[in-house]
Short mmCIF file of C-alpha atoms (C1' of nucleotides) in Angstrom, two decimals:
data_model
loop_
_atom_site.label_atom_id
_atom_site.label_comp_id
_atom_site.label_asym_id
_atom_site.label_seq_id
_atom_site.Cartn_x
_atom_site.Cartn_y
_atom_site.Cartn_z
CA GLU A 1186 29.87 -20.10 10.28
CA TYR A 1187 29.67 -16.46 10.98
CA THR A 1188 30.76 -15.62 7.53
CA MET A 1189 28.23 -17.90 5.89
CA SER A 1190 25.41 -16.59 8.01
CA ILE A 1191 26.31 -13.01 7.05
CA ALA A 1192 26.26 -14.06 3.53
CA ILE A 1193 22.96 -15.77 3.71
CA ASN A 1194 21.40 -12.77 5.48
CA SER A 1195 22.80 -10.50 2.76
CA TYR A 1196 21.15 -12.62 0.03
CA CYS A 1197 17.78 -12.57 1.83
CA ASN A 1198 17.96 -8.81 2.30
CA SER A 1199 18.58 -8.18 -1.43
CA ASN A 1200 15.61 -10.33 -2.68
CA GLN A 1201 17.80 -13.20 -3.57
CA VAL A 1202 16.59 -15.70 -1.09
CA ASP A 1203 17.24 -18.57 -3.44
CA TYR A 1204 20.95 -17.92 -3.31
CA GLY A 1205 20.56 -17.95 0.41
CA PHE A 1206 19.11 -21.47 0.25
CA SER A 1207 22.16 -22.62 -2.03
CA LEU A 1208 24.52 -21.23 0.74
CA LEU A 1209 22.50 -23.14 3.26
CA GLY A 1210 23.26 -26.43 1.38
CA TRP A 1211 26.86 -25.71 1.45
CA PHE A 1212 26.59 -24.84 5.12
CA PHE A 1213 25.15 -28.31 5.80
CA LYS A 1214 27.88 -29.96 3.68
CA LEU A 1215 30.60 -28.29 5.74
CA GLY A 1216 29.07 -29.96 8.72
CA HIS A 1217 27.87 -26.76 10.46
CA VAL A 1218 24.89 -26.97 12.70
CA PRO A 1219 22.28 -24.26 11.90
CA SER A 1220 20.64 -22.17 14.48
CA ALA A 1221 17.72 -19.83 14.58
CA THR A 1222 20.14 -17.08 13.35
CA THR A 1223 20.56 -19.09 10.21
CA PHE A 1224 16.97 -19.65 9.52
CA SER A 1225 15.50 -16.31 10.36
CA PRO A 1226 16.94 -14.49 7.37
CA LEU A 1227 15.74 -17.27 5.14
CA LEU A 1228 12.25 -17.08 6.52
CA LYS A 1229 12.31 -13.34 6.22
CA GLY A 1230 13.34 -13.52 2.66
CA LEU A 1231 10.69 -15.83 1.68
CA PHE A 1232 7.91 -13.72 3.26
CA ARG A 1233 9.37 -10.62 1.53
CA ALA A 1234 9.20 -12.33 -1.85
CA ASN A 1235 5.48 -13.02 -1.24
CA ARG A 1236 6.25 -16.66 -0.79
CA SER A 1237 4.65 -17.15 2.54
CA ASP A 1238 3.51 -20.66 1.64
CA GLU A 1239 7.06 -21.80 1.39
CA ALA A 1240 8.06 -19.80 4.47
CA LEU A 1241 5.27 -21.67 6.55
CA GLU A 1242 6.38 -24.98 5.05
CA LEU A 1243 9.91 -24.24 6.28
CA PHE A 1244 8.82 -23.17 9.59
CA LYS A 1245 6.93 -26.42 10.02
CA LYS A 1246 9.92 -28.46 8.97
CA ILE A 1247 12.04 -26.66 11.43
CA ILE A 1248 9.68 -27.59 14.17
CA GLY A 1249 8.92 -31.07 12.83
CA GLU A 1250 12.51 -32.14 12.25
CA GLY A 1251 13.94 -30.14 15.05
CA LEU A 1252 16.38 -28.38 12.79
CA CYS A 1253 17.10 -25.66 15.38
CA GLU A 1254 15.73 -24.26 18.72
CA LEU A 1255 13.10 -21.67 18.14
CA ASN A 1256 13.78 -18.25 19.69
CA VAL A 1257 11.95 -14.99 20.05
CA VAL A 1258 13.54 -13.53 16.93
CA LEU A 1259 12.57 -16.46 14.74
CA TYR A 1260 8.96 -16.30 16.02
CA GLY A 1261 9.14 -12.62 15.36
CA VAL A 1262 10.10 -13.00 11.70
CA VAL A 1263 7.27 -15.44 11.17
CA ILE A 1264 4.69 -13.38 12.95
CA ASP A 1265 5.64 -10.26 11.11
CA GLY A 1266 5.67 -12.23 7.82
CA LEU A 1267 2.09 -13.49 8.58
CA CYS A 1268 0.86 -9.98 9.37
CA LYS A 1269 2.41 -8.64 6.15
CA ALA A 1270 0.66 -11.27 4.18
CA GLY A 1271 -2.63 -10.19 5.73
CA ASN A 1272 -2.99 -13.21 7.99
CA THR A 1273 -3.14 -11.57 11.38
CA ALA A 1274 -5.41 -14.16 12.76
CA ARG A 1275 -2.75 -16.74 12.33
CA ALA A 1276 -0.06 -14.43 13.60
CA ILE A 1277 -1.96 -14.09 16.76
CA GLU A 1278 -2.44 -17.67 17.08
CA LEU A 1279 1.39 -18.10 16.71
CA LEU A 1280 1.74 -15.58 19.51
CA ARG A 1281 -0.38 -17.77 21.77
CA VAL A 1282 1.54 -20.80 20.68
CA MET A 1283 4.95 -19.21 21.74
CA GLU A 1284 3.49 -18.17 25.01
CA ARG A 1285 2.48 -21.72 25.78
CA ARG A 1286 5.97 -22.94 24.95
CA SER A 1287 7.25 -20.26 27.37
CA CYS A 1288 8.92 -18.34 24.96
CA MET A 1289 7.97 -14.75 26.06
CA PRO A 1290 7.05 -12.25 23.36
CA ASP A 1291 8.95 -8.98 23.41
CA THR A 1292 8.54 -5.41 22.22
CA TYR A 1293 9.42 -6.46 18.56
CA ILE A 1294 6.77 -9.11 18.45
CA CYS A 1295 4.00 -6.90 19.86
CA SER A 1296 4.98 -4.05 17.64
CA ALA A 1297 4.82 -6.14 14.52
CA LEU A 1298 1.36 -7.40 15.58
CA ILE A 1299 0.18 -3.97 16.46
CA ASN A 1300 1.35 -2.77 13.13
CA GLY A 1301 -0.32 -5.52 11.17
CA LEU A 1302 -3.63 -5.21 13.09
CA SER A 1303 -3.62 -1.37 12.52
CA LYS A 1304 -2.90 -1.79 8.87
CA GLY A 1305 -5.74 -4.29 8.58
CA GLY A 1306 -8.09 -1.74 10.14
CA MET A 1307 -8.52 -3.89 13.19
CA MET A 1308 -7.94 -1.07 15.71
CA ASP A 1309 -9.73 -2.67 18.58
CA SER A 1310 -7.55 -5.74 18.40
CA ALA A 1311 -4.48 -3.51 18.29
CA LEU A 1312 -5.45 -1.45 21.18
CA LYS A 1313 -6.37 -4.68 23.12
CA LEU A 1314 -2.90 -6.06 22.27
CA PHE A 1315 -1.29 -2.77 23.48
CA TYR A 1316 -3.01 -2.96 26.87
CA GLU A 1317 -2.15 -6.68 27.09
CA MET A 1318 1.46 -5.86 26.65
CA LEU A 1319 1.37 -3.34 29.37
CA GLU A 1320 -0.23 -5.92 31.72
CA LYS A 1321 2.51 -8.39 30.92
CA CYS A 1322 5.23 -5.74 31.55
CA ILE A 1323 6.53 -5.67 27.90
CA THR A 1324 7.48 -2.06 27.50
CA PRO A 1325 6.28 -0.34 24.54
CA ASP A 1326 8.84 1.85 22.62
CA VAL A 1327 8.65 4.53 20.01
CA VAL A 1328 7.83 1.93 17.28
CA THR A 1329 4.99 0.38 19.11
CA TYR A 1330 3.49 3.92 19.84
CA THR A 1331 4.09 4.89 16.34
CA SER A 1332 2.39 1.73 14.94
CA LEU A 1333 -0.58 2.48 17.02
CA LEU A 1334 -0.60 6.09 16.07
CA HIS A 1335 -0.53 5.15 12.40
CA GLY A 1336 -3.39 2.84 12.75
CA LEU A 1337 -5.68 5.59 14.35
CA CYS A 1338 -4.72 7.98 11.69
CA ASN A 1339 -5.71 5.43 9.03
CA SER A 1340 -9.04 4.97 10.46
CA SER A 1341 -9.54 8.78 10.49
CA ARG A 1342 -9.09 9.01 14.26
CA VAL A 1343 -6.50 11.76 14.27
CA GLN A 1344 -7.77 13.18 17.35
CA ASP A 1345 -7.13 9.92 19.19
CA ALA A 1346 -3.78 9.77 17.43
CA ARG A 1347 -2.89 13.11 19.13
CA ILE A 1348 -3.90 11.70 22.59
CA VAL A 1349 -1.49 8.70 21.89
CA MET A 1350 1.20 11.19 21.06
CA LYS A 1351 0.86 13.08 24.24
CA GLU A 1352 0.57 9.78 26.26
CA MET A 1353 3.91 8.63 24.84
CA VAL A 1354 5.59 11.80 25.73
CA ALA A 1355 4.22 11.59 29.21
CA CYS A 1356 5.92 8.10 29.39
CA LYS A 1357 9.20 9.80 28.18
CA ILE A 1358 9.12 7.94 24.77
CA TYR A 1359 9.67 10.66 22.40
CA PRO A 1360 8.18 10.82 18.92
CA ASP A 1361 10.86 10.75 16.15
CA VAL A 1362 10.75 11.72 12.45
CA ILE A 1363 8.68 8.78 11.45
CA THR A 1364 6.00 9.47 14.17
CA PHE A 1365 5.85 13.08 13.26
CA ASN A 1366 5.77 12.27 9.43
CA ILE A 1367 2.81 10.03 10.14
CA MET A 1368 0.90 12.84 11.91
CA ILE A 1369 1.69 15.31 9.34
CA HIS A 1370 0.59 13.02 6.52
CA ALA A 1371 -2.60 12.23 8.23
CA LEU A 1372 -3.58 15.85 8.78
CA CYS A 1373 -2.82 16.49 5.20
CA LYS A 1374 -4.97 13.85 4.03
CA GLU A 1375 -7.80 15.27 6.17
CA GLY A 1376 -7.23 18.62 4.38
CA LEU A 1377 -5.80 20.15 7.55
CA VAL A 1378 -2.56 21.30 5.89
CA ASP A 1379 -2.02 24.27 8.02
CA GLU A 1380 -2.26 22.20 11.21
CA ALA A 1381 0.29 19.92 9.50
CA GLU A 1382 2.63 22.94 9.21
CA ASP A 1383 2.17 23.53 12.88
CA VAL A 1384 3.34 20.01 13.58
CA VAL A 1385 6.43 20.62 11.43
CA ARG A 1386 7.22 23.54 13.64
CA ILE A 1387 6.59 21.34 16.77
CA MET A 1388 8.99 18.62 15.42
CA ILE A 1389 11.69 21.26 14.74
CA GLN A 1390 11.37 22.58 18.31
CA ASN A 1391 11.81 19.04 19.40
CA ASN A 1392 15.11 18.66 17.46
CA GLU A 1393 13.67 16.41 14.99
CA VAL A 1394 14.85 17.37 11.46
CA PRO A 1395 12.02 17.20 8.77
CA ASP A 1396 13.14 15.08 5.92
CA ARG A 1397 11.99 14.60 2.27
CA ILE A 1398 9.09 12.45 3.42
CA THR A 1399 7.90 15.16 5.61
CA TYR A 1400 8.03 17.77 2.66
CA ASN A 1401 6.42 15.33 0.30
CA ALA A 1402 3.55 14.85 2.69
CA LEU A 1403 3.03 18.70 2.96
CA MET A 1404 3.22 19.05 -0.83
CA GLU A 1405 0.59 16.40 -1.07
CA GLY A 1406 -1.47 18.18 1.39
CA TYR A 1407 -1.45 21.53 -0.45
CA CYS A 1408 -2.17 19.65 -3.72
CA LEU A 1409 -5.34 18.19 -2.14
CA GLN A 1410 -6.35 21.61 -1.25
CA SER A 1411 -5.63 22.80 -4.84
CA ARG A 1412 -3.08 25.08 -3.47
CA MET A 1413 -0.52 24.30 -6.19
CA ASP A 1414 1.57 27.45 -5.59
CA ASP A 1415 2.11 26.57 -1.86
CA ALA A 1416 3.04 23.06 -3.05
CA MET A 1417 5.63 24.46 -5.43
CA LYS A 1418 6.93 26.77 -2.56
CA VAL A 1419 7.44 23.77 -0.44
CA PHE A 1420 9.14 22.03 -3.47
CA GLU A 1421 11.54 25.01 -3.96
CA SER A 1422 12.13 25.27 -0.05
CA MET A 1423 13.50 21.72 0.03
CA ALA A 1424 16.34 22.72 -2.45
CA SER A 1425 17.15 25.68 -0.21
CA ARG A 1426 17.37 23.49 2.70
CA SER A 1427 19.55 21.02 0.75
CA ILE A 1428 17.01 18.24 1.18
CA ALA A 1429 16.98 16.46 -2.22
CA SER A 1430 13.64 15.96 -3.73
CA ASP A 1431 13.03 12.47 -5.18
CA ILE A 1432 10.54 10.82 -7.60
CA TYR A 1433 7.74 10.94 -5.06
CA SER A 1434 8.07 14.66 -4.93
CA TYR A 1435 7.63 14.85 -8.71
CA ASN A 1436 4.92 12.42 -8.96
CA ILE A 1437 2.98 14.21 -6.13
CA LEU A 1438 3.20 17.50 -7.87
CA ILE A 1439 2.48 16.16 -11.31
CA ASN A 1440 -0.59 14.43 -9.75
CA GLY A 1441 -1.63 17.76 -8.19
CA TYR A 1442 -1.51 19.52 -11.52
CA CYS A 1443 -3.33 16.54 -13.34
CA LYS A 1444 -6.13 16.67 -10.81
CA LYS A 1445 -6.60 20.41 -11.48
CA LYS A 1446 -6.61 19.62 -15.13
CA LYS A 1447 -3.48 21.66 -15.58
CA ILE A 1448 -1.88 18.97 -17.89
CA ASP A 1449 0.62 21.50 -19.36
CA ASP A 1450 2.09 22.35 -15.97
CA ALA A 1451 2.17 18.65 -15.33
CA LEU A 1452 4.04 17.88 -18.52
CA LEU A 1453 6.58 20.63 -17.74
CA LEU A 1454 7.57 18.93 -14.53
CA PHE A 1455 7.54 15.64 -16.40
CA HIS A 1456 10.16 16.93 -18.79
CA GLU A 1457 12.06 18.64 -15.91
CA MET A 1458 12.37 15.56 -13.83
CA SER A 1459 14.28 13.69 -16.60
CA GLU A 1460 16.55 16.71 -16.91
CA LYS A 1461 17.35 16.44 -13.27
CA GLY A 1462 18.18 12.81 -13.58
CA PHE A 1463 14.91 11.26 -12.26
CA ASN A 1464 13.62 8.71 -14.77
CA PRO A 1465 9.82 8.89 -14.74
CA ASP A 1466 8.49 5.53 -13.33
CA VAL A 1467 5.38 3.53 -13.83
CA THR A 1468 3.46 5.86 -11.34
CA THR A 1469 4.60 9.11 -13.17
CA TYR A 1470 3.31 7.57 -16.57
CA ASN A 1471 0.15 6.39 -14.88
CA THR A 1472 -0.59 9.84 -13.50
CA ILE A 1473 0.10 11.56 -16.80
CA LEU A 1474 -2.04 9.10 -18.58
CA GLN A 1475 -4.97 9.91 -16.16
CA GLY A 1476 -4.24 13.63 -16.73
CA LEU A 1477 -4.31 13.43 -20.48
CA PHE A 1478 -7.70 11.49 -20.43
CA CYS A 1479 -8.96 14.02 -17.98
CA VAL A 1480 -8.79 16.72 -20.65
CA SER A 1481 -9.69 14.31 -23.40
CA ARG A 1482 -6.31 14.14 -25.13
CA CYS A 1483 -6.93 10.42 -25.89
CA SER A 1484 -4.46 10.20 -28.77
CA ALA A 1485 -1.69 11.66 -26.66
CA ALA A 1486 -2.50 9.13 -23.95
CA LEU A 1487 -2.32 6.28 -26.36
CA GLU A 1488 0.97 7.61 -27.56
CA LEU A 1489 2.30 7.74 -23.96
CA PHE A 1490 0.96 4.37 -23.29
CA ASP A 1491 3.35 3.04 -26.17
CA GLU A 1492 6.17 5.36 -25.18
CA MET A 1493 6.37 4.07 -21.59
CA GLN A 1494 6.69 0.63 -22.93
CA VAL A 1495 9.44 1.54 -25.38
CA VAL A 1496 11.48 3.16 -22.51
CA GLY A 1497 11.00 -0.06 -20.48
CA GLN A 1498 8.33 0.88 -18.05
CA LYS A 1499 6.10 -2.12 -17.83
CA PRO A 1500 2.35 -1.18 -17.47
CA ASN A 1501 0.91 -2.46 -14.32
CA PHE A 1502 -2.54 -2.69 -12.77
CA PHE A 1503 -3.03 0.97 -12.42
CA THR A 1504 -1.90 1.69 -15.90
CA TYR A 1505 -4.54 -0.68 -17.22
CA CYS A 1506 -7.20 0.79 -15.00
CA ASN A 1507 -6.38 4.28 -16.16
CA MET A 1508 -6.33 3.17 -19.87
CA LEU A 1509 -9.66 1.36 -19.71
CA ASP A 1510 -11.36 4.20 -17.70
CA GLY A 1511 -9.81 6.95 -19.82
CA LEU A 1512 -11.11 5.39 -22.98
CA CYS A 1513 -14.63 4.78 -21.49
CA GLU A 1514 -14.99 8.21 -20.13
CA ASN A 1515 -14.14 9.73 -23.58
CA GLY A 1516 -16.65 7.66 -25.38
CA HIS A 1517 -14.38 4.85 -26.61
CA VAL A 1518 -16.07 2.00 -24.77
CA GLN A 1519 -15.41 -0.22 -27.76
CA GLN A 1520 -11.60 0.33 -27.70
CA ALA A 1521 -11.74 -0.30 -23.99
CA ILE A 1522 -13.23 -3.76 -24.74
CA LEU A 1523 -10.64 -4.39 -27.36
CA LEU A 1524 -7.88 -3.58 -24.75
CA LEU A 1525 -9.58 -5.83 -22.30
CA ASP A 1526 -9.62 -8.65 -25.00
CA THR A 1527 -5.78 -8.03 -25.56
CA LEU A 1528 -4.98 -8.42 -22.07
CA ASP A 1529 -6.89 -11.61 -21.80
CA ASN A 1530 -5.23 -12.97 -25.07
CA LYS A 1531 -1.75 -11.95 -23.88
CA GLY A 1532 -2.48 -14.10 -20.82
CA LEU A 1533 -1.95 -11.19 -18.34
CA ASP A 1534 -3.44 -11.39 -14.93
CA LEU A 1535 -7.00 -10.11 -15.29
CA HIS A 1536 -8.50 -8.30 -12.24
CA ILE A 1537 -12.14 -7.81 -11.48
CA ASN A 1538 -11.59 -3.93 -11.57
CA TYR A 1539 -11.02 -4.08 -15.24
CA TYR A 1540 -14.38 -5.64 -15.64
CA ASN A 1541 -15.94 -3.07 -13.28
CA ILE A 1542 -14.52 -0.17 -15.28
CA VAL A 1543 -15.81 -1.45 -18.67
CA MET A 1544 -19.12 -2.46 -17.31
CA ASP A 1545 -19.56 1.00 -15.84
CA GLY A 1546 -18.63 2.53 -19.39
CA LEU A 1547 -21.15 0.33 -20.96
CA CYS A 1548 -23.91 1.20 -18.48
CA LYS A 1549 -23.32 4.88 -18.80
CA SER A 1550 -23.54 4.65 -22.55
CA GLY A 1551 -26.77 2.87 -22.22
CA ARG A 1552 -25.61 -0.57 -23.44
CA LEU A 1553 -27.06 -2.45 -20.33
CA ASP A 1554 -27.41 -5.69 -22.30
CA THR A 1555 -23.71 -5.78 -23.24
CA ALA A 1556 -22.77 -4.97 -19.62
CA GLN A 1557 -24.94 -7.94 -18.69
CA VAL A 1558 -23.09 -10.19 -21.08
CA LEU A 1559 -19.78 -9.11 -19.44
CA PHE A 1560 -21.08 -9.50 -16.04
CA LYS A 1561 -21.91 -13.24 -16.88
CA TYR A 1562 -18.55 -13.90 -18.49
CA ILE A 1563 -16.71 -12.89 -15.17
CA PRO A 1564 -16.68 -16.29 -13.49
CA SER A 1565 -15.39 -17.99 -16.66
CA LYS A 1566 -12.20 -15.80 -16.05
CA GLY A 1567 -11.76 -17.15 -12.60
CA LEU A 1568 -13.05 -13.86 -11.14
CA GLN A 1569 -15.70 -13.03 -8.59
CA PRO A 1570 -17.88 -9.92 -8.80
CA ASP A 1571 -17.32 -7.66 -5.88
CA VAL A 1572 -19.31 -4.80 -4.15
CA VAL A 1573 -18.18 -2.38 -6.78
CA THR A 1574 -19.28 -4.82 -9.71
CA TYR A 1575 -22.84 -5.00 -8.17
CA THR A 1576 -23.04 -1.40 -7.37
CA THR A 1577 -22.15 -0.55 -11.01
CA MET A 1578 -24.78 -2.85 -12.34
CA ILE A 1579 -27.39 -1.80 -9.88
CA LYS A 1580 -26.97 1.96 -10.62
CA GLY A 1581 -26.97 1.18 -14.42
CA TYR A 1582 -30.23 -0.60 -14.33
CA CYS A 1583 -31.81 2.02 -11.91
CA GLN A 1584 -30.82 4.69 -14.21
CA GLY A 1585 -32.24 2.84 -17.15
CA GLY A 1586 -35.51 2.56 -15.33
CA LEU A 1587 -35.20 -1.24 -14.89
CA LEU A 1588 -35.75 -1.42 -11.14
CA LYS A 1589 -36.75 -4.99 -11.05
CA GLU A 1590 -33.48 -6.08 -12.79
CA ALA A 1591 -31.64 -3.78 -10.42
CA LYS A 1592 -33.18 -5.42 -7.42
CA ASN A 1593 -32.31 -8.79 -8.81
CA PHE A 1594 -28.59 -7.91 -8.57
CA LEU A 1595 -29.07 -6.92 -4.87
CA VAL A 1596 -30.75 -10.28 -4.02
CA ASN A 1597 -28.04 -12.08 -6.11
CA MET A 1598 -25.10 -10.47 -4.32
CA LYS A 1599 -26.52 -11.35 -1.04
CA GLN A 1600 -26.94 -14.85 -2.13
CA LYS A 1601 -23.17 -14.85 -3.20
CA SER A 1602 -22.41 -13.55 0.42
CA CYS A 1603 -21.10 -10.24 -1.13
CA LEU A 1604 -22.44 -7.71 1.39
CA PRO A 1605 -23.81 -4.54 0.18
CA ASN A 1606 -22.31 -1.45 1.82
"C1'" A B 91 25.81 -12.58 11.91
"C1'" A B 92 19.04 -12.76 12.38
"C1'" G B 93 13.26 -9.82 13.77
"C1'" G B 94 9.09 -4.38 14.27
"C1'" G B 95 6.96 1.74 12.36
"C1'" U B 96 6.43 6.85 7.62
"C1'" U B 97 5.31 9.77 1.56
"C1'" U B 98 3.01 9.41 -4.77
"C1'" C B 99 -1.09 6.60 -9.47
"C1'" A B 100 -7.10 3.70 -10.80
"C1'" U B 101 -12.90 1.79 -11.01
"C1'" A B 102 -18.92 1.89 -8.19
"C1'" C B 103 -21.59 4.43 -4.42
"C1'" A B 104 -21.88 8.97 -1.67
"C1'" A B 105 -25.13 16.18 -1.59
"C1'" A B 106 -26.40 18.78 -6.12
#
RNA sequence: AAGGGUUUCAUACAAA
């Protein structure tokens, strides 16, 4: 039983949950009785593979057929899975259910929930839960505090995050590398890269060793401030501290140069990374594509688009957004429409953003009528216009002097319960 | 033998 449980867990952790289920069949045939320990990894595996429907079905079956006793770990897996699938409301319901069944939530459960709520921008609920756990004498640990701090950072409340950091130290729960990295990253995103450097010094004083994520965050901070030389200095300092750079490091720097329209420096790094044994990934290609279009090197971009597919990097959502936008921005709206048709014909997943981009291109080139045609075509693709779609059309019609039509879109979006922002 | 936290890429609007 031990051996098989270990094997099931291994499969689930390596995204091969179906093999895990085959083992479960064998497990039953041998006459073993499964426990929560058997099912938790399977549930986790399903959630990780974005198969939350199946996970929930299994969970119901476990309860309905009494396949095993539920314990706090199993609840934890399901609650975390629900949060990661964006279903925090249901996760909280489940928290209440387990409480009613007198299975008391622990620090792991609360942290998972606080993390989920924070990621969903529901900071009020996250904080409420945090106080609730204090009342119930569930002790927060470094992960709980870090999740909270991360949420505050993501909602631009870096000052509040600093307070949380002081508070945790006062409770003798000390920030670790991850906590510091989150702070550093947040400061960098706010443009406060010098303050981020201060935090690096503080973490070193506290015997936490900066890792590659720390330095990558710092490099991004300098890039955002257009301080490419400082970014490169950090990059070089990593090597001297024998911290290996990774593909993130390269992608961050390449993006920095692309945003400054220094495509040649970006391409230099692009070639250097291959020499150093880092194969450019989809993100690298997407970034360079954007950089090439930015300086109107359209044919080079189209070549790179082919090249990436030749070397086995499959274009993704970002690739197509970059291609469509790049073509439009350079006056090739017609080609963008062709690409959109190609995606459609290939049966690839279309996305409302693709239409938003092309419609914007059409509006900017004064072809409101065609934009309108595309707009009407959206529902037939099983897609729904979003705020960006409406804003694009409204702006297009306003700038074309057709205020009445613009206003119609505003009324229309409200009727479709798409709220203006 | 099972559960929680960190870094990179895209579209509208946003001052001129």
